[in-house]
Amino acid sequence: MEKWELINSAIDEKAEALYALSDAIWDVPELAFTEENAAKLLSAKLEEEGFEVARNVAGIETAFTGTFGSGRPVIGILGEFDALSGLSQAANSPVKEALIPGANGHGCGHNLLGVGSLAAAIAVKKYLEETKVPGTVIYYGCPGEEGGAGKAFMAREGVFEGLDCALTWHPSHINSSAPHSSLANMQMKFTFDGIASHAAGAPENGRSALDAVTLMNTGVQFLREHTNMKDRIHYAVTDTGGVSPNVVQAHAEVIYLVRTPHLNTLFPLVERVKNIARGAALMTDTTMSFEVHKITADTVPNATLQKVLRRNMEQAGLPKFTEEDYAYAKAMSQSIQLRQKVLPTVVILDENLAEVVAAHQDDYLYDFLIPEFPYVVEGSGSTDVGDVSWNTPTAEINTATECAGTSMHTWQATAQGKGPIAHKSMLFAGKALAGGAIDLINDPSLIEAATKEWKRRLNGAVYQKLPPELKPRKAGKKQ
Ligand SMILES: [Zn+2]
Ligand SMILES: [Zn+2]
């Protein structure tokens, strides 16, 4: 059998089982590092499919791998499966209605991500079995992507070492394989402690931690003008000290998330934020302590691998949608008040892309493949796929699992995670990744070129592993 016959039969014959698996993960949305159900379902499926499964990888209860084959090249396929808090939503409903108010929901489509990647691994395994060519495929069950940097913890323990490359995908409202970067980030908590006092009776005896948080936030606001254009600094006040204004608040906490284009510029920027916190403590005569929650690397783009995957998206063929699917997409799309654009403005400055984007601006379903990007798209978000990309050449594609205009981390994203468009595009992603992996197995010059590009882009920079004392933080616990 030739490549596409093998891939299509391996995935299509298991389509219903793969849909059911993805739906079962959607049904039990679990937050970062608490994904016991999802990890159990996915690792059991890997075992059933004949992969050698390792659990508790890197000392993380919900991290696992499934390996098949022997010898080089070694291709990693990354899967995620964690959910988000507060995004509970009835499946396939174009109206906002939480299944359980305030509960978790799969608002980033990771139920699809984990299973689409698994489909790819199954097809690559079948190819290796049938053709007996040397090569190894490893499925990585990566927990805690949302705010957890799970892959950074896995990378610290060396689980991505020895890979020739890593491939993955992410649910989206577009079909695309573009070389892209993402921002490095660090999340940390600043705690201020002062002295409580009666705010009217003895204010001179009080030292306000809440004032320190306010001054820190003001100081960072002034800092923003004097950072690089692409740096982003966000914050959330998580403890104001209390609800009584007649008390001088003796304890207050604020969480900061600092993003910057390169891991190497992250630490100096964080130091400037820390200096402002120190200044706030000095001004208010309080004490300040600092705790890192997570660090995520930027993504090293790889145009060589993206090209291989793009060709395979074309070869696999885009999913065929029915009239009902289009009607579904229309109803969903019309529920979105502020539709996400087809592509960010910075990208559509390119003339060819601008034309395509303009032609599809009012579509309800972007059922086409975005034309090839002639340059690297600089992403404004962050992902722990970045940490993998510092360890091995890495590429990530998008497939349109959602109607046009859907933003991730919304109730509309949760609603569509079990729909017909999601299912079809999940298998499309699996097929394209499998096709790419097989090309890389068959043509060593592709991995050679991807590695050369990877080294050129890193330009001698060395991956900075997470500090040894940092531990994965189970979501839902007090930060
Ligand atoms: Zn997300
Ligand atoms: Zn995501």
GROMACS .gro file of C-alpha atoms and ligand atoms in nm:
model
  481
    1MET     CA    1   0.000   0.000   0.000
    2GLU     CA    2   0.123   0.346  -0.064
    3LYS     CA    3   0.140   0.626   0.189
    4TRP     CA    4  -0.204   0.785   0.160
    5GLU     CA    5  -0.386   0.455   0.132
    6LEU     CA    6  -0.219   0.348   0.455
    7ILE     CA    7  -0.287   0.674   0.639
    8ASN     CA    8  -0.648   0.701   0.526
    9SER     CA    9  -0.732   0.343   0.611
   10ALA     CA   10  -0.553   0.360   0.948
   11ILE     CA   11  -0.745   0.672   1.051
   12ASP     CA   12  -1.080   0.637   0.872
   13GLU     CA   13  -1.148   0.288   1.004
   14LYS     CA   14  -1.107   0.421   1.359
   15ALA     CA   15  -1.293   0.748   1.298
   16GLU     CA   16  -1.591   0.669   1.522
   17ALA     CA   17  -1.369   0.546   1.806
   18LEU     CA   18  -1.152   0.859   1.778
   19TYR     CA   19  -1.459   1.087   1.783
   20ALA     CA   20  -1.586   0.904   2.090
   21LEU     CA   21  -1.250   0.939   2.264
   22SER     CA   22  -1.235   1.313   2.197
   23ASP     CA   23  -1.596   1.354   2.313
   24ALA     CA   24  -1.523   1.159   2.631
   25ILE     CA   25  -1.238   1.400   2.711
   26TRP     CA   26  -1.466   1.697   2.632
   27ASP     CA   27  -1.723   1.552   2.876
   28VAL     CA   28  -1.478   1.561   3.168
   29PRO     CA   29  -1.292   1.892   3.139
   30GLU     CA   30  -0.990   1.880   3.369
   31LEU     CA   31  -0.755   2.167   3.454
   32ALA     CA   32  -0.375   2.172   3.430
   33PHE     CA   33  -0.203   1.874   3.595
   34THR     CA   34  -0.531   1.725   3.720
   35GLU     CA   35  -0.615   1.552   3.387
   36GLU     CA   36  -0.647   1.204   3.537
   37ASN     CA   37  -0.940   1.096   3.320
   38ALA     CA   38  -0.793   1.223   2.993
   39ALA     CA   39  -0.447   1.078   3.063
   40LYS     CA   40  -0.606   0.744   3.151
   41LEU     CA   41  -0.819   0.734   2.835
   42LEU     CA   42  -0.541   0.839   2.598
   43SER     CA   43  -0.270   0.618   2.747
   44ALA     CA   44  -0.508   0.320   2.749
   45LYS     CA   45  -0.582   0.381   2.381
   46LEU     CA   46  -0.209   0.394   2.304
   47GLU     CA   47  -0.162   0.063   2.484
   48GLU     CA   48  -0.456  -0.093   2.298
   49GLU     CA   49  -0.297   0.022   1.971
   50GLY     CA   50   0.030  -0.151   2.056
   51PHE     CA   51   0.246   0.139   2.169
   52GLU     CA   52   0.487   0.095   2.456
   53VAL     CA   53   0.342   0.327   2.717
   54ALA     CA   54   0.533   0.508   2.992
   55ARG     CA   55   0.331   0.685   3.261
   56ASN     CA   56   0.427   0.939   3.526
   57VAL     CA   57   0.677   1.083   3.279
   58ALA     CA   58   0.912   1.350   3.423
   59GLY     CA   59   0.754   1.279   3.762
   60ILE     CA   60   0.422   1.430   3.650
   61GLU     CA   61   0.120   1.209   3.726
   62THR     CA   62  -0.068   1.298   3.407
   63ALA     CA   63   0.226   1.302   3.163
   64PHE     CA   64   0.284   0.992   2.949
   65THR     CA   65   0.442   0.871   2.628
   66GLY     CA   66   0.363   0.597   2.376
   67THR     CA   67   0.652   0.467   2.165
   68PHE     CA   68   0.660   0.245   1.859
   69GLY     CA   69   0.936   0.141   1.619
   70SER     CA   70   1.312   0.138   1.637
   71GLY     CA   71   1.603   0.339   1.508
   72ARG     CA   72   1.622   0.683   1.352
   73PRO     CA   73   1.465   0.909   1.275
   74VAL     CA   74   1.276   0.959   1.598
   75ILE     CA   75   0.964   1.169   1.541
   76GLY     CA   76   0.772   1.319   1.834
   77ILE     CA   77   0.402   1.395   1.805
   78LEU     CA   78   0.267   1.622   2.078
   79GLY     CA   79  -0.079   1.592   2.229
   80GLU     CA   80  -0.255   1.810   2.489
   81PHE     CA   81  -0.579   1.748   2.679
   82ASP     CA   82  -0.631   2.004   2.956
   83ALA     CA   83  -0.932   2.235   2.986
   84LEU     CA   84  -1.004   2.586   3.119
   85SER     CA   85  -1.197   2.708   3.421
   86GLY     CA   86  -1.528   2.887   3.384
   87LEU     CA   87  -1.593   2.781   3.024
   88SER     CA   88  -1.859   2.517   3.078
   89GLN     CA   89  -2.101   2.527   2.785
   90ALA     CA   90  -2.362   2.302   2.624
   91ALA     CA   91  -2.223   2.126   2.318
   92ASN     CA   92  -2.324   2.257   1.976
   93SER     CA   93  -2.544   2.532   2.115
   94PRO     CA   94  -2.516   2.877   1.954
   95VAL     CA   95  -2.652   3.028   2.275
   96LYS     CA   96  -2.443   3.077   2.589
   97GLU     CA   97  -2.565   2.814   2.834
   98ALA     CA   98  -2.328   2.661   3.087
   99LEU     CA   99  -2.373   2.291   3.155
  100ILE     CA  100  -2.268   2.368   3.512
  101PRO     CA  101  -2.234   2.742   3.589
  102GLY     CA  102  -1.874   2.829   3.671
  103ALA     CA  103  -1.743   2.483   3.584
  104ASN     CA  104  -1.455   2.394   3.352
  105GLY     CA  105  -1.486   2.360   2.977
  106HIS     CA  106  -1.275   2.261   2.679
  107GLY     CA  107  -1.247   2.617   2.547
  108CYS     CA  108  -0.914   2.559   2.371
  109GLY     CA  109  -1.009   2.239   2.188
  110HIS     CA  110  -0.747   2.026   2.363
  111ASN     CA  111  -0.985   1.729   2.362
  112LEU     CA  112  -0.939   1.740   1.984
  113LEU     CA  113  -0.568   1.819   2.003
  114GLY     CA  114  -0.487   1.510   2.209
  115VAL     CA  115  -0.687   1.276   1.988
  116GLY     CA  116  -0.590   1.427   1.649
  117SER     CA  117  -0.224   1.377   1.741
  118LEU     CA  118  -0.303   1.024   1.856
  119ALA     CA  119  -0.462   0.953   1.516
  120ALA     CA  120  -0.137   1.068   1.353
  121ALA     CA  121   0.073   0.842   1.575
  122ILE     CA  122  -0.152   0.543   1.495
  123ALA     CA  123  -0.113   0.602   1.119
  124VAL     CA  124   0.265   0.642   1.143
  125LYS     CA  125   0.283   0.319   1.344
  126LYS     CA  126   0.085   0.138   1.078
  127TYR     CA  127   0.321   0.270   0.810
  128LEU     CA  128   0.629   0.156   1.004
  129GLU     CA  129   0.475  -0.186   1.058
  130GLU     CA  130   0.374  -0.240   0.697
  131THR     CA  131   0.685  -0.103   0.527
  132LYS     CA  132   0.940  -0.218   0.788
  133VAL     CA  133   1.144   0.099   0.730
  134PRO     CA  134   1.351   0.208   1.030
  135GLY     CA  135   1.210   0.485   1.241
  136THR     CA  136   1.044   0.556   1.575
  137VAL     CA  137   0.730   0.749   1.657
  138ILE     CA  138   0.667   0.880   2.008
  139TYR     CA  139   0.333   1.024   2.116
  140TYR     CA  140   0.380   1.274   2.398
  141GLY     CA  141   0.088   1.314   2.635
  142CYS     CA  142   0.158   1.667   2.756
  143PRO     CA  143  -0.049   1.792   3.051
  144GLY     CA  144  -0.090   2.143   3.185
  145GLU     CA  145  -0.055   2.358   2.873
  146GLU     CA  146  -0.301   2.619   3.001
  147GLY     CA  147  -0.104   2.827   3.247
  148GLY     CA  148   0.102   2.527   3.351
  149ALA     CA  149   0.394   2.504   3.107
  150GLY     CA  150   0.380   2.124   3.130
  151LYS     CA  151   0.620   2.077   2.839
  152ALA     CA  152   0.879   2.300   3.009
  153PHE     CA  153   0.876   2.064   3.308
  154MET     CA  154   0.903   1.765   3.073
  155ALA     CA  155   1.188   1.936   2.886
  156ARG     CA  156   1.372   1.998   3.213
  157GLU     CA  157   1.381   1.622   3.268
  158GLY     CA  158   1.513   1.566   2.916
  159VAL     CA  159   1.213   1.383   2.769
  160PHE     CA  160   1.245   1.557   2.431
  161GLU     CA  161   1.616   1.488   2.397
  162GLY     CA  162   1.706   1.245   2.120
  163LEU     CA  163   1.416   1.353   1.897
  164ASP     CA  164   1.491   1.438   1.534
  165CYS     CA  165   1.189   1.666   1.527
  166ALA     CA  166   0.848   1.723   1.685
  167LEU     CA  167   0.515   1.783   1.513
  168THR     CA  168   0.189   1.907   1.650
  169TRP     CA  169  -0.129   2.099   1.567
  170HIS     CA  170  -0.382   2.323   1.731
  171PRO     CA  171  -0.756   2.360   1.670
  172SER     CA  172  -0.841   2.691   1.506
  173HIS     CA  173  -1.085   2.861   1.272
  174ILE     CA  174  -0.835   2.844   0.984
  175ASN     CA  175  -0.636   2.579   0.798
  176SER     CA  176  -0.275   2.688   0.792
  177SER     CA  177   0.086   2.576   0.812
  178ALA     CA  178   0.292   2.888   0.860
  179PRO     CA  179   0.634   2.931   1.019
  180HIS     CA  180   0.555   3.116   1.338
  181SER     CA  181   0.696   3.222   1.671
  182SER     CA  182   0.535   3.279   2.008
  183LEU     CA  183   0.636   3.486   2.309
  184ALA     CA  184   0.844   3.362   2.601
  185ASN     CA  185   0.679   3.431   2.933
  186MET     CA  186   0.714   3.412   3.306
  187GLN     CA  187   0.434   3.417   3.561
  188MET     CA  188   0.512   3.509   3.916
  189LYS     CA  189   0.342   3.614   4.235
  190PHE     CA  190   0.444   3.919   4.438
  191THR     CA  191   0.340   3.914   4.803
  192PHE     CA  192   0.356   4.227   5.019
  193ASP     CA  193   0.333   4.220   5.398
  194GLY     CA  194   0.284   4.525   5.620
  195ILE     CA  195   0.120   4.603   5.954
  196ALA     CA  196  -0.255   4.607   6.017
  197SER     CA  197  -0.404   4.899   6.200
  198HIS     CA  198  -0.727   5.095   6.249
  199ALA     CA  199  -0.741   5.307   5.933
  200ALA     CA  200  -0.892   5.606   6.118
  201GLY     CA  201  -0.787   5.548   6.479
  202ALA     CA  202  -0.417   5.473   6.428
  203PRO     CA  203  -0.320   5.502   6.061
  204GLU     CA  204   0.030   5.609   6.162
  205ASN     CA  205   0.082   5.258   6.300
  206GLY     CA  206  -0.028   5.087   5.979
  207ARG     CA  207   0.188   4.984   5.683
  208SER     CA  208  -0.033   4.905   5.387
  209ALA     CA  209   0.044   4.605   5.166
  210LEU     CA  210  -0.246   4.708   4.942
  211ASP     CA  211  -0.076   5.046   4.884
  212ALA     CA  212   0.237   4.855   4.781
  213VAL     CA  213   0.039   4.658   4.520
  214THR     CA  214  -0.116   4.981   4.392
  215LEU     CA  215   0.224   5.151   4.365
  216MET     CA  216   0.374   4.845   4.196
  217ASN     CA  217   0.095   4.842   3.936
  218THR     CA  218   0.143   5.215   3.877
  219GLY     CA  219   0.518   5.170   3.844
  220VAL     CA  220   0.477   4.891   3.590
  221GLN     CA  221   0.236   5.109   3.395
  222PHE     CA  222   0.518   5.365   3.355
  223LEU     CA  223   0.759   5.085   3.264
  224ARG     CA  224   0.544   4.973   2.970
  225GLU     CA  225   0.641   5.276   2.760
  226HIS     CA  226   1.008   5.190   2.793
  227THR     CA  227   1.008   4.827   2.691
  228ASN     CA  228   1.025   4.671   2.348
  229MET     CA  229   0.710   4.704   2.136
  230LYS     CA  230   0.635   4.331   2.151
  231ASP     CA  231   0.676   4.293   2.527
  232ARG     CA  232   0.351   4.245   2.715
  233ILE     CA  233   0.297   4.271   3.089
  234HIS     CA  234  -0.033   4.159   3.242
  235TYR     CA  235  -0.142   4.138   3.604
  236ALA     CA  236  -0.420   4.021   3.834
  237VAL     CA  237  -0.464   4.135   4.193
  238THR     CA  238  -0.545   3.811   4.369
  239ASP     CA  239  -0.550   3.931   4.728
  240THR     CA  240  -0.635   4.286   4.830
  241GLY     CA  241  -0.599   4.208   5.199
  242GLY     CA  242  -0.964   4.215   5.290
  243VAL     CA  243  -1.297   4.384   5.234
  244SER     CA  244  -1.288   4.631   5.522
  245PRO     CA  245  -1.177   4.979   5.419
  246ASN     CA  246  -1.137   5.080   5.782
  247VAL     CA  247  -0.845   4.838   5.817
  248VAL     CA  248  -0.494   4.910   5.692
  249GLN     CA  249  -0.442   4.599   5.478
  250ALA     CA  250  -0.142   4.407   5.606
  251HIS     CA  251  -0.121   4.146   5.330
  252ALA     CA  252  -0.174   4.173   4.955
  253GLU     CA  253  -0.078   3.972   4.649
  254VAL     CA  254  -0.054   4.039   4.278
  255ILE     CA  255   0.028   3.794   3.999
  256TYR     CA  256   0.227   3.919   3.700
  257LEU     CA  257   0.264   3.757   3.359
  258VAL     CA  258   0.554   3.901   3.161
  259ARG     CA  259   0.594   3.818   2.790
  260THR     CA  260   0.876   3.897   2.553
  261PRO     CA  261   0.987   3.763   2.212
  262HIS     CA  262   1.294   3.572   2.335
  263LEU     CA  263   1.380   3.361   2.634
  264ASN     CA  264   1.706   3.554   2.657
  265THR     CA  265   1.534   3.891   2.698
  266LEU     CA  266   1.276   3.756   2.942
  267PHE     CA  267   1.497   3.750   3.249
  268PRO     CA  268   1.621   4.112   3.219
  269LEU     CA  269   1.262   4.237   3.174
  270VAL     CA  270   1.144   4.037   3.477
  271GLU     CA  271   1.430   4.194   3.675
  272ARG     CA  272   1.294   4.541   3.592
  273VAL     CA  273   0.948   4.439   3.715
  274LYS     CA  274   1.104   4.300   4.032
  275ASN     CA  275   1.286   4.629   4.088
  276ILE     CA  276   0.954   4.811   4.076
  277ALA     CA  277   0.815   4.570   4.335
  278ARG     CA  278   1.120   4.635   4.555
  279GLY     CA  279   1.060   5.007   4.512
  280ALA     CA  280   0.694   4.972   4.610
  281ALA     CA  281   0.794   4.787   4.924
  282LEU     CA  282   1.048   5.055   5.010
  283MET     CA  283   0.793   5.333   4.959
  284THR     CA  284   0.536   5.169   5.183
  285ASP     CA  285   0.769   5.024   5.443
  286THR     CA  286   0.640   4.675   5.372
  287THR     CA  287   0.824   4.356   5.278
  288MET     CA  288   0.804   4.189   4.938
  289SER     CA  289   0.853   3.827   4.840
  290PHE     CA  290   0.851   3.676   4.496
  291GLU     CA  291   0.754   3.332   4.369
  292VAL     CA  292   0.785   3.204   4.012
  293HIS     CA  293   0.484   3.004   3.891
  294LYS     CA  294   0.602   2.908   3.545
  295ILE     CA  295   0.840   2.996   3.266
  296THR     CA  296   0.767   2.926   2.899
  297ALA     CA  297   1.012   2.960   2.610
  298ASP     CA  298   0.936   3.136   2.283
  299THR     CA  299   0.878   2.920   1.975
  300VAL     CA  300   1.168   2.873   1.735
  301PRO     CA  301   1.002   2.878   1.390
  302ASN     CA  302   1.086   2.613   1.133
  303ALA     CA  303   0.989   2.695   0.775
  304THR     CA  304   1.133   2.366   0.644
  305LEU     CA  305   0.904   2.153   0.857
  306GLN     CA  306   0.603   2.381   0.801
  307LYS     CA  307   0.652   2.335   0.427
  308VAL     CA  308   0.652   1.956   0.464
  309LEU     CA  309   0.332   1.971   0.669
  310ARG     CA  310   0.172   2.218   0.430
  311ARG     CA  311   0.232   1.984   0.137
  312ASN     CA  312   0.072   1.706   0.337
  313MET     CA  313  -0.233   1.918   0.420
  314GLU     CA  314  -0.277   1.962   0.045
  315GLN     CA  315  -0.226   1.591  -0.023
  316ALA     CA  316  -0.458   1.479   0.256
  317GLY     CA  317  -0.731   1.697   0.112
  318LEU     CA  318  -0.941   1.937   0.314
  319PRO     CA  319  -1.247   1.795   0.493
  320LYS     CA  320  -1.572   1.780   0.301
  321PHE     CA  321  -1.855   1.959   0.475
  322THR     CA  322  -2.227   1.906   0.429
  323GLU     CA  323  -2.504   2.164   0.400
  324GLU     CA  324  -2.585   2.094   0.767
  325ASP     CA  325  -2.224   2.165   0.863
  326TYR     CA  326  -2.239   2.502   0.687
  327ALA     CA  327  -2.572   2.584   0.854
  328TYR     CA  328  -2.418   2.490   1.190
  329ALA     CA  329  -2.116   2.714   1.119
  330LYS     CA  330  -2.346   3.002   1.023
  331ALA     CA  331  -2.549   2.976   1.345
  332MET     CA  332  -2.232   2.955   1.554
  333SER     CA  333  -2.056   3.234   1.368
  334GLN     CA  334  -2.354   3.467   1.409
  335SER     CA  335  -2.337   3.422   1.786
  336ILE     CA  336  -1.996   3.588   1.797
  337GLN     CA  337  -2.014   3.959   1.865
  338LEU     CA  338  -1.656   4.044   1.783
  339ARG     CA  339  -1.534   3.801   1.521
  340GLN     CA  340  -1.166   3.721   1.514
  341LYS     CA  341  -1.018   3.822   1.179
  342VAL     CA  342  -0.913   3.558   0.925
  343LEU     CA  343  -0.553   3.660   0.988
  344PRO     CA  344  -0.397   3.926   1.207
  345THR     CA  345  -0.359   4.264   1.031
  346VAL     CA  346   0.019   4.241   1.040
  347VAL     CA  347   0.010   3.923   0.832
  348ILE     CA  348  -0.234   4.039   0.563
  349LEU     CA  349  -0.003   4.323   0.465
  350ASP     CA  350   0.121   4.065   0.216
  351GLU     CA  351  -0.066   4.126  -0.110
  352ASN     CA  352  -0.146   3.766  -0.201
  353LEU     CA  353  -0.281   3.696   0.142
  354ALA     CA  354  -0.477   4.021   0.151
  355GLU     CA  355  -0.664   3.917  -0.160
  356VAL     CA  356  -0.757   3.573  -0.022
  357VAL     CA  357  -0.854   3.718   0.314
  358ALA     CA  358  -1.074   3.982   0.155
  359ALA     CA  359  -1.248   3.718  -0.056
  360HIS     CA  360  -1.339   3.514   0.253
  361GLN     CA  361  -1.400   3.793   0.503
  362ASP     CA  362  -1.771   3.720   0.534
  363ASP     CA  363  -1.756   3.339   0.524
  364TYR     CA  364  -1.904   3.140   0.810
  365LEU     CA  365  -1.653   2.858   0.767
  366TYR     CA  366  -1.298   2.900   0.645
  367ASP     CA  367  -1.290   2.579   0.446
  368PHE     CA  368  -0.976   2.664   0.251
  369LEU     CA  369  -0.603   2.638   0.308
  370ILE     CA  370  -0.438   2.974   0.384
  371PRO     CA  371  -0.177   3.045   0.112
  372GLU     CA  372   0.186   2.988   0.192
  373PHE     CA  373   0.339   3.252   0.418
  374PRO     CA  374   0.659   3.397   0.276
  375TYR     CA  375   0.783   3.497   0.622
  376VAL     CA  376   0.766   3.411   0.990
  377VAL     CA  377   0.445   3.514   1.164
  378GLU     CA  378   0.531   3.665   1.501
  379GLY     CA  379   0.269   3.537   1.740
  380SER     CA  380   0.154   3.746   2.034
  381GLY     CA  381   0.053   3.453   2.253
  382SER     CA  382   0.261   3.193   2.430
  383THR     CA  383   0.269   2.816   2.431
  384ASP     CA  384   0.486   2.556   2.595
  385VAL     CA  385   0.537   2.405   2.249
  386GLY     CA  386   0.808   2.674   2.256
  387ASP     CA  387   1.005   2.471   2.510
  388VAL     CA  388   0.997   2.171   2.279
  389SER     CA  389   1.112   2.390   1.989
  390TRP     CA  390   1.430   2.483   2.180
  391ASN     CA  391   1.507   2.112   2.215
  392THR     CA  392   1.432   1.984   1.864
  393PRO     CA  393   1.307   2.130   1.532
  394THR     CA  394   0.932   2.169   1.579
  395ALA     CA  395   0.632   2.257   1.362
  396GLU     CA  396   0.266   2.316   1.438
  397ILE     CA  397  -0.026   2.341   1.197
  398ASN     CA  398  -0.381   2.468   1.245
  399THR     CA  399  -0.698   2.312   1.114
  400ALA     CA  400  -1.041   2.472   1.110
  401THR     CA  401  -1.230   2.287   1.381
  402GLU     CA  402  -1.448   2.592   1.444
  403CYS     CA  403  -1.661   2.837   1.251
  404ALA     CA  404  -1.513   3.156   1.112
  405GLY     CA  405  -1.426   3.419   1.368
  406THR     CA  406  -1.415   3.196   1.677
  407SER     CA  407  -1.160   3.299   1.938
  408MET     CA  408  -1.016   3.033   2.163
  409HIS     CA  409  -1.098   3.052   2.535
  410THR     CA  410  -1.461   3.145   2.470
  411TRP     CA  411  -1.788   2.960   2.529
  412GLN     CA  412  -1.826   2.932   2.151
  413ALA     CA  413  -1.497   2.740   2.137
  414THR     CA  414  -1.624   2.497   2.403
  415ALA     CA  415  -1.958   2.460   2.225
  416GLN     CA  416  -1.792   2.354   1.900
  417GLY     CA  417  -1.549   2.100   2.050
  418LYS     CA  418  -1.782   1.809   1.988
  419GLY     CA  419  -1.937   1.922   1.661
  420PRO     CA  420  -1.919   1.770   1.313
  421ILE     CA  421  -1.670   2.032   1.189
  422ALA     CA  422  -1.444   1.968   1.487
  423HIS     CA  423  -1.450   1.593   1.430
  424LYS     CA  424  -1.366   1.610   1.062
  425SER     CA  425  -1.092   1.869   1.103
  426MET     CA  426  -0.940   1.671   1.390
  427LEU     CA  427  -0.889   1.372   1.161
  428PHE     CA  428  -0.764   1.603   0.885
  429ALA     CA  429  -0.495   1.729   1.126
  430GLY     CA  430  -0.407   1.370   1.217
  431LYS     CA  431  -0.367   1.274   0.853
  432ALA     CA  432  -0.154   1.577   0.765
  433LEU     CA  433   0.076   1.519   1.065
  434ALA     CA  434   0.107   1.150   0.979
  435GLY     CA  435   0.188   1.232   0.616
  436GLY     CA  436   0.453   1.481   0.727
  437ALA     CA  437   0.609   1.233   0.971
  438ILE     CA  438   0.625   0.965   0.700
  439ASP     CA  439   0.793   1.205   0.456
  440LEU     CA  440   1.050   1.288   0.724
  441ILE     CA  441   1.109   0.918   0.785
  442ASN     CA  442   1.158   0.851   0.415
  443ASP     CA  443   1.373   1.150   0.326
  444PRO     CA  444   1.665   1.219   0.565
  445SER     CA  445   1.751   1.536   0.373
  446LEU     CA  446   1.434   1.699   0.511
  447ILE     CA  447   1.539   1.648   0.873
  448GLU     CA  448   1.888   1.760   0.783
  449ALA     CA  449   1.751   2.084   0.635
  450ALA     CA  450   1.513   2.137   0.929
  451THR     CA  451   1.799   2.087   1.176
  452LYS     CA  452   2.020   2.327   0.984
  453GLU     CA  453   1.747   2.592   0.992
  454TRP     CA  454   1.686   2.528   1.361
  455LYS     CA  455   2.055   2.580   1.445
  456ARG     CA  456   2.067   2.894   1.233
  457ARG     CA  457   1.766   3.043   1.413
  458LEU     CA  458   1.893   2.954   1.760
  459ASN     CA  459   2.225   3.111   1.663
  460GLY     CA  460   2.412   2.951   1.951
  461ALA     CA  461   2.150   3.038   2.216
  462VAL     CA  462   2.123   2.773   2.484
  463TYR     CA  463   1.791   2.655   2.628
  464GLN     CA  464   1.751   2.767   2.987
  465LYS     CA  465   1.585   2.487   3.176
  466LEU     CA  466   1.340   2.568   3.454
  467PRO     CA  467   1.505   2.607   3.793
  468PRO     CA  468   1.514   2.272   3.978
  469GLU     CA  469   1.301   2.397   4.269
  470LEU     CA  470   1.008   2.489   4.042
  471LYS     CA  471   0.725   2.232   4.054
  472PRO     CA  472   0.416   2.191   3.833
  473ARG     CA  473   0.121   2.368   3.995
  474LYS     CA  474  -0.210   2.189   3.992
  475ALA     CA  475  -0.471   2.435   3.865
  476GLY     CA  476  -0.754   2.525   4.099
  477LYS     CA  477  -0.525   2.543   4.400
  478LYS     CA  478  -0.473   2.885   4.558
  479GLN     CA  479  -0.192   3.059   4.370
  480ZN      ZN  480  -0.553   2.785   2.524
  481ZN      ZN  481  -0.462   2.556   2.332
   0.00000   0.00000   0.00000
